PDB file of C-alpha atoms in Angstrom:
ATOM      1  CA  UNK O  23       6.345  20.358  -0.461  1.00 84.00           C
ATOM      2  CA  UNK O  24       7.680  23.866  -0.815  1.00 88.00           C
ATOM      3  CA  UNK O  25       4.923  26.350   0.023  1.00 92.00           C
ATOM      4  CA  UNK O  26       2.556  23.865   1.598  1.00 94.00           C
ATOM      5  CA  UNK O  27       1.497  20.277   2.070  1.00 94.00           C
ATOM      6  CA  UNK O  28       1.034  17.514  -0.516  1.00 93.00           C
ATOM      7  CA  UNK O  29      -1.024  14.443   0.302  1.00 94.00           C
ATOM      8  CA  UNK O  30      -2.076  11.433  -1.772  1.00 93.00           C
ATOM      9  CA  UNK O  31      -5.764  10.653  -1.280  1.00 93.00           C
ATOM     10  CA  UNK O  32      -5.912   7.738  -3.696  1.00 91.00           C
ATOM     11  CA  UNK O  33      -3.926   5.395  -5.918  1.00 90.00           C
ATOM     12  CA  UNK O  34      -6.522   3.640  -8.032  1.00 90.00           C
ATOM     13  CA  UNK O  35      -5.871   1.192 -10.902  1.00 89.00           C
ATOM     14  CA  UNK O  36      -7.935   2.254 -13.920  1.00 87.00           C
ATOM     15  CA  UNK O  37      -8.282  -1.370 -15.014  1.00 80.00           C
ATOM     16  CA  UNK O  38     -10.345  -2.164 -11.927  1.00 81.00           C
ATOM     17  CA  UNK O  39     -12.570   0.892 -11.541  1.00 80.00           C
ATOM     18  CA  UNK O  40     -13.230   1.915 -15.172  1.00 78.00           C
ATOM     19  CA  UNK O  41     -12.967   5.636 -14.387  1.00 83.00           C
ATOM     20  CA  UNK O  42     -12.802   8.090 -17.287  1.00 81.00           C
ATOM     21  CA  UNK O  43     -12.752  11.893 -17.086  1.00 85.00           C
ATOM     22  CA  UNK O  44     -15.641  14.048 -18.270  1.00 81.00           C
ATOM     23  CA  UNK O  45     -15.275  14.919 -21.948  1.00 75.00           C
ATOM     24  CA  UNK O  46     -13.305  13.176 -24.651  1.00 62.00           C
ATOM     25  CA  UNK O  47      -9.937  11.656 -23.812  1.00 72.00           C
ATOM     26  CA  UNK O  48      -8.733   9.491 -26.645  1.00 75.00           C
ATOM     27  CA  UNK O  49      -5.499   8.544 -24.887  1.00 81.00           C
ATOM     28  CA  UNK O  50      -7.409   6.986 -21.965  1.00 82.00           C
ATOM     29  CA  UNK O  51      -9.706   5.076 -24.317  1.00 78.00           C
ATOM     30  CA  UNK O  52      -6.651   3.135 -25.551  1.00 82.00           C
ATOM     31  CA  UNK O  53      -5.329   0.145 -23.587  1.00 82.00           C
ATOM     32  CA  UNK O  54      -2.192   0.384 -21.494  1.00 85.00           C
ATOM     33  CA  UNK O  55       0.975  -0.933 -23.128  1.00 84.00           C
ATOM     34  CA  UNK O  56       2.017  -4.559 -22.749  1.00 87.00           C
ATOM     35  CA  UNK O  57       3.434  -5.283 -19.295  1.00 85.00           C
ATOM     36  CA  UNK O  58       2.032  -2.097 -17.771  1.00 86.00           C
ATOM     37  CA  UNK O  59      -1.080  -0.707 -16.137  1.00 87.00           C
ATOM     38  CA  UNK O  60      -2.529   2.716 -15.404  1.00 89.00           C
ATOM     39  CA  UNK O  61      -3.126   4.295 -12.053  1.00 91.00           C
ATOM     40  CA  UNK O  62      -5.106   7.388 -11.146  1.00 93.00           C
ATOM     41  CA  UNK O  63      -3.424   9.478  -8.471  1.00 94.00           C
ATOM     42  CA  UNK O  64      -5.595  11.821  -6.414  1.00 95.00           C
ATOM     43  CA  UNK O  65      -3.208  14.488  -5.131  1.00 96.00           C
ATOM     44  CA  UNK O  66      -4.290  17.146  -2.635  1.00 96.00           C
ATOM     45  CA  UNK O  67      -2.239  20.322  -2.285  1.00 96.00           C
ATOM     46  CA  UNK O  68      -2.682  22.776   0.593  1.00 97.00           C
ATOM     47  CA  UNK O  69      -0.926  26.146   0.295  1.00 97.00           C
ATOM     48  CA  UNK O  70       0.479  27.425   3.595  1.00 97.00           C
ATOM     49  CA  UNK O  71       3.060  30.038   2.604  1.00 96.00           C
ATOM     50  CA  UNK O  72       2.091  33.545   1.445  1.00 96.00           C
ATOM     51  CA  UNK O  73       3.585  32.723  -1.979  1.00 95.00           C
ATOM     52  CA  UNK O  74       1.302  29.726  -2.302  1.00 95.00           C
ATOM     53  CA  UNK O  75       2.094  26.732  -4.518  1.00 95.00           C
ATOM     54  CA  UNK O  76       2.690  26.691  -8.262  1.00 94.00           C
ATOM     55  CA  UNK O  77       1.565  23.309  -9.590  1.00 95.00           C
ATOM     56  CA  UNK O  78       2.381  21.719 -12.928  1.00 95.00           C
ATOM     57  CA  UNK O  79       1.462  18.089 -13.616  1.00 95.00           C
ATOM     58  CA  UNK O  80       4.520  17.834 -15.880  1.00 94.00           C
ATOM     59  CA  UNK O  81       6.733  18.287 -12.793  1.00 93.00           C
ATOM     60  CA  UNK O  82       5.560  14.920 -11.417  1.00 93.00           C
ATOM     61  CA  UNK O  83       6.694  11.396 -12.259  1.00 91.00           C
ATOM     62  CA  UNK O  84       6.450   7.964 -10.690  1.00 89.00           C
ATOM     63  CA  UNK O  85       9.697   6.141 -10.052  1.00 85.00           C
ATOM     64  CA  UNK O  86      10.420   2.800  -8.416  1.00 79.00           C
ATOM     65  CA  UNK O  87      12.579  -0.276  -8.282  1.00 68.00           C
ATOM     66  CA  UNK O  88      12.443  -2.386 -11.405  1.00 60.00           C
ATOM     67  CA  UNK O  89      11.184   0.371 -13.654  1.00 58.00           C
ATOM     68  CA  UNK O  90      12.132   3.376 -15.627  1.00 64.00           C
ATOM     69  CA  UNK O  91      10.304   6.650 -15.057  1.00 67.00           C
ATOM     70  CA  UNK O  92       6.599   6.312 -15.720  1.00 83.00           C
ATOM     71  CA  UNK O  93       4.579   8.089 -18.374  1.00 81.00           C
ATOM     72  CA  UNK O  94       2.067  10.790 -17.438  1.00 91.00           C
ATOM     73  CA  UNK O  95      -0.951   9.969 -19.599  1.00 93.00           C
ATOM     74  CA  UNK O  96      -3.511  12.562 -18.447  1.00 94.00           C
ATOM     75  CA  UNK O  97      -3.866  15.240 -15.764  1.00 95.00           C
ATOM     76  CA  UNK O  98      -6.399  17.754 -14.517  1.00 95.00           C
ATOM     77  CA  UNK O  99      -5.610  20.455 -13.933  1.00 97.00           C
ATOM     78  CA  UNK O 100      -2.428  20.543 -15.951  1.00 96.00           C
ATOM     79  CA  UNK O 101      -1.261  23.750 -14.242  1.00 97.00           C
ATOM     80  CA  UNK O 102      -2.556  25.848 -11.356  1.00 96.00           C
ATOM     81  CA  UNK O 103      -1.578  28.366  -8.708  1.00 96.00           C
ATOM     82  CA  UNK O 104      -2.849  27.551  -5.231  1.00 97.00           C
ATOM     83  CA  UNK O 105      -3.087  30.633  -3.025  1.00 97.00           C
ATOM     84  CA  UNK O 106      -2.320  30.627   0.691  1.00 97.00           C
ATOM     85  CA  UNK O 107      -5.097  28.899   2.621  1.00 97.00           C
ATOM     86  CA  UNK O 108      -6.544  27.166  -0.448  1.00 98.00           C
ATOM     87  CA  UNK O 109      -6.755  23.428  -1.086  1.00 98.00           C
ATOM     88  CA  UNK O 110      -6.630  21.989  -4.593  1.00 98.00           C
ATOM     89  CA  UNK O 111      -7.241  18.425  -5.730  1.00 98.00           C
ATOM     90  CA  UNK O 112      -5.388  17.270  -8.839  1.00 97.00           C
ATOM     91  CA  UNK O 113      -5.958  14.035 -10.726  1.00 96.00           C
ATOM     92  CA  UNK O 114      -3.021  12.439 -12.533  1.00 96.00           C
ATOM     93  CA  UNK O 115      -3.054   9.245 -14.592  1.00 94.00           C
ATOM     94  CA  UNK O 116       0.251   7.423 -15.068  1.00 92.00           C
ATOM     95  CA  UNK O 117       1.174   4.298 -17.003  1.00 90.00           C
ATOM     96  CA  UNK O 118       3.580   2.193 -14.948  1.00 87.00           C
ATOM     97  CA  UNK O 119       5.257  -1.209 -15.426  1.00 83.00           C
ATOM     98  CA  UNK O 120       3.471  -4.113 -13.696  1.00 82.00           C
ATOM     99  CA  UNK O 121       6.642  -5.256 -11.960  1.00 75.00           C
ATOM    100  CA  UNK O 122       7.545  -1.941 -10.312  1.00 72.00           C
ATOM    101  CA  UNK O 123       7.856  -1.839  -6.535  1.00 73.00           C
ATOM    102  CA  UNK O 124       8.548   0.820  -3.918  1.00 79.00           C
ATOM    103  CA  UNK O 125       6.895   3.462  -6.045  1.00 86.00           C
ATOM    104  CA  UNK O 126       7.208   7.178  -5.333  1.00 87.00           C
ATOM    105  CA  UNK O 127       5.349  10.117  -6.799  1.00 90.00           C
ATOM    106  CA  UNK O 128       8.085  12.691  -7.206  1.00 86.00           C
ATOM    107  CA  UNK O 129       7.643  16.383  -7.893  1.00 84.00           C
ATOM    108  CA  UNK O 130      10.154  19.207  -8.003  1.00 77.00           C
ATOM    109  CA  UNK O 131      10.371  19.190  -4.206  1.00 79.00           C
ATOM    110  CA  UNK O 132       8.024  16.398  -3.077  1.00 77.00           C
ATOM    111  CA  UNK O 133       8.402  12.641  -2.629  1.00 78.00           C
ATOM    112  CA  UNK O 134       5.285  10.663  -1.739  1.00 82.00           C
ATOM    113  CA  UNK O 135       5.091   6.861  -1.298  1.00 83.00           C
ATOM    114  CA  UNK O 136       2.340   5.144  -3.303  1.00 80.00           C
ATOM    115  CA  UNK O 137       2.023   1.783  -1.541  1.00 66.00           C
ATOM    116  CA  UNK O 138       1.147  -1.478  -3.300  1.00 58.00           C
ATOM    117  CA  UNK O 139      -2.643  -1.361  -3.763  1.00 51.00           C
ATOM    118  CA  UNK O 140      -2.279  -0.389  -7.440  1.00 47.00           C
ATOM    119  CA  UNK O 141      -0.764  -3.732  -8.531  1.00 46.00           C
ATOM    120  CA  UNK O 142      -3.077  -5.611 -10.817  1.00 43.00           C
ATOM    121  CA  UNK O 143      -0.966  -8.378 -12.268  1.00 43.00           C
TER     122      UNK O 143
END
């Protein structure tokens, strides 16, 4: 990733762990759409360059074979600036089709493989 390192520390299906963020989130209280499920992505960003990293959750999407681009349902933080030497953990929740394979989390200049542990059906 430009300005530093991006690493995925977790790809967790919401349907199996029941996680909800602190505070009210009406969108996460609703069920996922038919033929899809939700995954929580734990993304760690480490800024190495003097300019740091400018992060926006809206810059990220999940793509894969057998699916259209996924829908970002919730993120925290939504935007941040990570200064050189700092590490930030972001949580992103996406709704993805059940039949998708070879999934990638793609940002403006990052491509990270998600594996298959998120499949629930």
